Amino acid sequence: MAEGEGFEPPVQLLAARSISSRVPSTGLSHPSVSGTLAHRVCVDKSESQGFSQYIVKNSGGVALDVSPLLRLTGRVIDDAKQLADFLGALRQAKWLAIDTEADSLHSYPEKLCLLQVAIPGRVELVDPLCGMDLDALWETLADRELMMHGADYDLRLLQSGHEFVPARIFDTMLAGRLLGRERFGLADLVQHYLGITLEKGSQKANWAKRPLTSQMAEYARNDVLHLHDLV
């Protein structure tokens, strides 16, 4: 069907509401707090079971009806017990977003150096270089729809190095192109639709090096943190 003859785009990116709340000490923002709820919002941090948890409150100290912004373990998952614990949460998650980091600028052949996974209220970094058995992870991800951005490179990397092919994906880069965006990089879409500026200083880092710096970890988390809000 030609455009203009009842054509409706098969995808849609949703713009954020009017208030962005800056999360202390993480460099992360939360865009989905409605301006009608409060003229000013604040973010409280609490520690629970090894996680940092952020809750949005209005100026009167009342928690707003939104999910916890983010739970960060402050670590990279690099042992079987940590991975098993996370897989339990993955299996219950309503949605999943993933991204990868590789060492293509520093090694040939390139290899997967980091897998970033976001689920509601949580972002984790999984280390594929530490010798863990990742079969259960690939199994868990295989039959789910995965939100990704510019998935072509990631899918080739995952298939060639780990024989992983997901059943379904939603690619926010393709969605941006279908919606006519001239600039459809992740940072461009997040800025346009969510009003958030992403730090991109670690693009050329050597992702095979350990430990990751805090800047690299934040960069990696940002690659999946906002995908669900774009969709």
Short mmCIF file of C-alpha atoms in Angstrom, two decimals:
data_model
loop_
_atom_site.label_atom_id
_atom_site.label_comp_id
_atom_site.label_asym_id
_atom_site.label_seq_id
_atom_site.Cartn_x
_atom_site.Cartn_y
_atom_site.Cartn_z
CA MET A 1 0.00 0.00 0.00
CA ALA A 2 1.44 3.36 -0.98
CA GLU A 3 2.05 6.06 1.60
CA GLY A 4 -0.91 8.42 1.71
CA GLU A 5 -3.40 5.63 0.97
CA GLY A 6 -4.25 4.64 4.52
CA PHE A 7 -0.58 3.92 5.21
CA GLU A 8 0.36 3.78 8.88
CA PRO A 9 3.97 3.41 10.00
CA PRO A 10 4.53 -0.06 11.52
CA VAL A 11 6.49 1.44 14.39
CA GLN A 12 6.24 4.48 16.59
CA LEU A 13 8.63 6.24 18.93
CA LEU A 14 7.00 7.93 21.88
CA ALA A 15 8.27 11.31 23.07
CA ALA A 16 8.91 11.73 26.76
CA ARG A 17 6.87 13.88 29.07
CA SER A 18 8.03 17.24 30.25
CA ILE A 19 10.20 16.71 33.32
CA SER A 20 13.58 14.96 33.39
CA SER A 21 14.90 14.05 36.81
CA ARG A 22 18.67 13.82 37.17
CA VAL A 23 19.89 10.84 39.20
CA PRO A 24 22.65 11.80 41.64
CA SER A 25 26.09 10.28 41.13
CA THR A 26 25.15 8.11 38.15
CA GLY A 27 24.90 10.60 35.30
CA LEU A 28 21.59 8.98 34.35
CA SER A 29 18.25 10.66 33.80
CA HIS A 30 14.65 9.55 34.03
CA PRO A 31 12.31 11.23 31.53
CA SER A 32 8.93 9.72 32.28
CA VAL A 33 7.69 11.86 35.14
CA SER A 34 4.70 13.95 34.12
CA GLY A 35 4.91 17.69 34.64
CA THR A 36 1.38 17.63 36.04
CA LEU A 37 2.48 15.61 39.06
CA ALA A 38 4.81 18.20 40.56
CA HIS A 39 6.65 21.38 39.71
CA ARG A 40 9.80 19.84 41.13
CA VAL A 41 10.90 16.27 41.70
CA CYS A 42 13.72 14.77 43.68
CA VAL A 43 15.38 11.36 43.64
CA ASP A 44 16.08 9.36 46.79
CA LYS A 45 18.71 6.65 46.85
CA SER A 46 18.47 3.61 49.11
CA GLU A 47 20.53 0.46 49.45
CA SER A 48 18.85 -2.95 49.48
CA GLN A 49 20.38 -6.41 49.03
CA GLY A 50 23.44 -5.04 47.30
CA PHE A 51 21.51 -2.83 44.88
CA SER A 52 21.27 0.92 44.63
CA GLN A 53 17.63 1.86 44.14
CA TYR A 54 16.32 5.24 43.03
CA ILE A 55 12.77 6.41 43.74
CA VAL A 56 11.18 9.56 42.28
CA LYS A 57 9.39 11.79 44.80
CA ASN A 58 7.59 15.08 44.40
CA SER A 59 8.46 18.29 46.25
CA GLY A 60 6.30 17.19 49.19
CA GLY A 61 8.27 13.98 49.64
CA VAL A 62 5.51 11.73 48.28
CA ALA A 63 6.68 8.89 46.05
CA LEU A 64 5.34 9.25 42.53
CA ASP A 65 3.60 6.34 40.85
CA VAL A 66 6.53 5.23 38.74
CA SER A 67 8.81 2.20 38.89
CA PRO A 68 12.17 2.43 40.63
CA LEU A 69 14.46 4.19 38.19
CA LEU A 70 17.37 1.84 38.28
CA ARG A 71 19.06 -0.82 40.35
CA LEU A 72 22.81 -1.03 39.89
CA THR A 73 24.98 -3.66 41.50
CA GLY A 74 28.12 -1.64 40.81
CA ARG A 75 29.71 -4.75 39.34
CA VAL A 76 30.11 -6.72 36.16
CA ILE A 77 28.49 -10.16 36.29
CA ASP A 78 31.46 -12.50 36.00
CA ASP A 79 30.64 -15.66 37.94
CA ALA A 80 28.06 -18.42 37.65
CA LYS A 81 26.14 -17.53 40.83
CA GLN A 82 25.67 -13.89 39.85
CA LEU A 83 24.55 -14.98 36.40
CA ALA A 84 22.08 -17.55 37.76
CA ASP A 85 20.54 -14.93 40.04
CA PHE A 86 20.13 -12.53 37.13
CA LEU A 87 18.65 -15.19 34.86
CA GLY A 88 15.82 -15.64 37.35
CA ALA A 89 14.95 -11.96 36.94
CA LEU A 90 15.33 -12.16 33.15
CA ARG A 91 12.78 -14.96 32.88
CA GLN A 92 10.19 -12.84 34.71
CA ALA A 93 10.92 -9.57 32.90
CA LYS A 94 8.15 -7.99 30.82
CA TRP A 95 10.67 -6.62 28.33
CA LEU A 96 14.37 -6.92 27.50
CA ALA A 97 16.86 -4.60 25.83
CA ILE A 98 20.40 -5.60 24.92
CA ASP A 99 23.57 -4.17 23.41
CA THR A 100 27.13 -5.35 22.96
CA GLU A 101 30.66 -4.00 23.13
CA ALA A 102 33.50 -5.54 21.13
CA ASP A 103 37.21 -4.90 20.58
CA SER A 104 37.14 -4.39 16.81
CA LEU A 105 39.49 -1.39 17.02
CA HIS A 106 42.06 -3.29 19.07
CA SER A 107 41.96 -6.94 17.98
CA TYR A 108 41.46 -9.18 14.97
CA PRO A 109 39.32 -11.14 14.80
CA GLU A 110 37.02 -9.09 16.97
CA LYS A 111 35.25 -10.67 19.91
CA LEU A 112 32.31 -9.95 22.19
CA CYS A 113 33.68 -8.19 25.28
CA LEU A 114 30.53 -7.10 27.10
CA LEU A 115 26.79 -7.75 26.96
CA GLN A 116 24.50 -5.08 28.39
CA VAL A 117 21.01 -6.20 29.41
CA ALA A 118 18.18 -3.95 30.62
CA ILE A 119 14.93 -5.16 32.16
CA PRO A 120 12.31 -3.13 34.05
CA GLY A 121 14.11 -1.21 36.80
CA ARG A 122 17.48 -2.89 36.28
CA VAL A 123 20.55 -2.80 34.03
CA GLU A 124 23.34 -5.37 34.24
CA LEU A 125 26.66 -5.84 32.46
CA VAL A 126 27.63 -9.43 31.68
CA ASP A 127 31.29 -10.34 31.08
CA PRO A 128 31.65 -12.97 28.32
CA LEU A 129 35.46 -13.01 28.67
CA CYS A 130 35.62 -14.51 32.16
CA GLY A 131 35.05 -18.13 31.14
CA MET A 132 31.46 -18.49 32.36
CA ASP A 133 29.12 -20.88 30.58
CA LEU A 134 26.65 -18.56 28.83
CA ASP A 135 24.40 -21.24 27.32
CA ALA A 136 21.60 -20.60 29.83
CA LEU A 137 21.76 -16.87 29.08
CA TRP A 138 21.46 -17.37 25.32
CA GLU A 139 18.63 -19.85 25.92
CA THR A 140 16.76 -17.33 28.05
CA LEU A 141 17.15 -14.55 25.49
CA ALA A 142 16.47 -16.67 22.40
CA ASP A 143 12.67 -16.77 22.45
CA ARG A 144 12.11 -13.20 23.64
CA GLU A 145 11.67 -9.99 21.67
CA LEU A 146 14.79 -7.93 22.22
CA MET A 147 14.94 -4.16 21.95
CA MET A 148 18.19 -3.11 20.26
CA HIS A 149 19.64 -0.13 18.42
CA GLY A 150 21.47 -0.65 15.15
CA ALA A 151 21.20 -4.39 15.64
CA ASP A 152 22.98 -5.49 12.46
CA TYR A 153 26.51 -5.39 13.90
CA ASP A 154 25.45 -6.86 17.26
CA LEU A 155 23.57 -9.74 15.63
CA ARG A 156 26.52 -10.65 13.40
CA LEU A 157 28.84 -10.55 16.40
CA LEU A 158 26.54 -12.73 18.52
CA GLN A 159 25.91 -15.22 15.73
CA SER A 160 29.52 -15.62 14.67
CA GLY A 161 30.99 -15.77 18.16
CA HIS A 162 28.23 -17.45 20.16
CA GLU A 163 25.80 -18.96 17.62
CA PHE A 164 23.03 -16.83 19.10
CA VAL A 165 20.12 -15.63 16.96
CA PRO A 166 17.08 -14.07 18.68
CA ALA A 167 13.55 -14.92 17.62
CA ARG A 168 12.42 -11.28 17.36
CA ILE A 169 13.93 -7.83 17.69
CA PHE A 170 12.71 -4.23 17.76
CA ASP A 171 15.42 -1.99 16.31
CA THR A 172 15.06 1.64 17.41
CA MET A 173 17.45 2.80 14.69
CA LEU A 174 15.23 1.32 11.96
CA ALA A 175 12.21 2.80 13.72
CA GLY A 176 13.81 6.23 13.66
CA ARG A 177 14.55 5.92 9.95
CA LEU A 178 10.99 4.80 9.20
CA LEU A 179 9.73 7.86 11.06
CA GLY A 180 11.82 10.09 8.82
CA ARG A 181 14.52 11.11 11.26
CA GLU A 182 17.59 12.41 9.43
CA ARG A 183 19.78 11.69 12.45
CA PHE A 184 18.97 8.28 13.88
CA GLY A 185 21.94 7.40 16.07
CA LEU A 186 21.03 6.40 19.61
CA ALA A 187 22.27 9.68 21.10
CA ASP A 188 20.31 11.65 18.48
CA LEU A 189 17.05 9.79 19.12
CA VAL A 190 17.41 9.94 22.91
CA GLN A 191 18.08 13.68 22.70
CA HIS A 192 15.19 14.32 20.29
CA TYR A 193 12.50 12.19 21.92
CA LEU A 194 13.57 12.11 25.57
CA GLY A 195 15.53 15.34 25.98
CA ILE A 196 18.53 13.49 27.44
CA THR A 197 22.14 13.99 26.38
CA LEU A 198 24.20 10.80 26.43
CA GLU A 199 27.90 10.79 27.21
CA LYS A 200 29.73 9.06 24.35
CA GLY A 201 33.35 9.35 25.49
CA SER A 202 34.10 5.61 25.56
CA GLN A 203 33.21 4.70 21.99
CA LYS A 204 36.81 3.84 21.09
CA ALA A 205 37.81 2.27 24.40
CA ASN A 206 39.43 -1.16 24.55
CA TRP A 207 36.52 -3.20 25.89
CA ALA A 208 38.68 -6.28 26.43
CA LYS A 209 40.54 -4.58 29.28
CA ARG A 210 39.55 -5.32 32.86
CA PRO A 211 38.47 -3.83 35.12
CA LEU A 212 36.15 -1.49 33.29
CA THR A 213 36.45 2.13 34.31
CA SER A 214 33.38 3.79 35.82
CA GLN A 215 33.10 5.92 32.66
CA MET A 216 33.08 2.80 30.46
CA ALA A 217 30.46 1.12 32.66
CA GLU A 218 28.20 4.19 32.51
CA TYR A 219 28.62 4.43 28.74
CA ALA A 220 27.72 0.75 28.38
CA ARG A 221 24.62 1.05 30.57
CA ASN A 222 23.43 4.12 28.67
CA ASP A 223 23.34 2.06 25.46
CA VAL A 224 20.39 0.06 26.82
CA LEU A 225 18.97 2.25 29.58
CA HIS A 226 16.69 4.36 27.36
CA LEU A 227 15.64 1.87 24.67
CA HIS A 228 12.34 0.96 26.32
CA ASP A 229 11.41 4.63 26.70
CA LEU A 230 12.05 5.15 22.98
CA VAL A 231 9.81 2.23 22.04
#
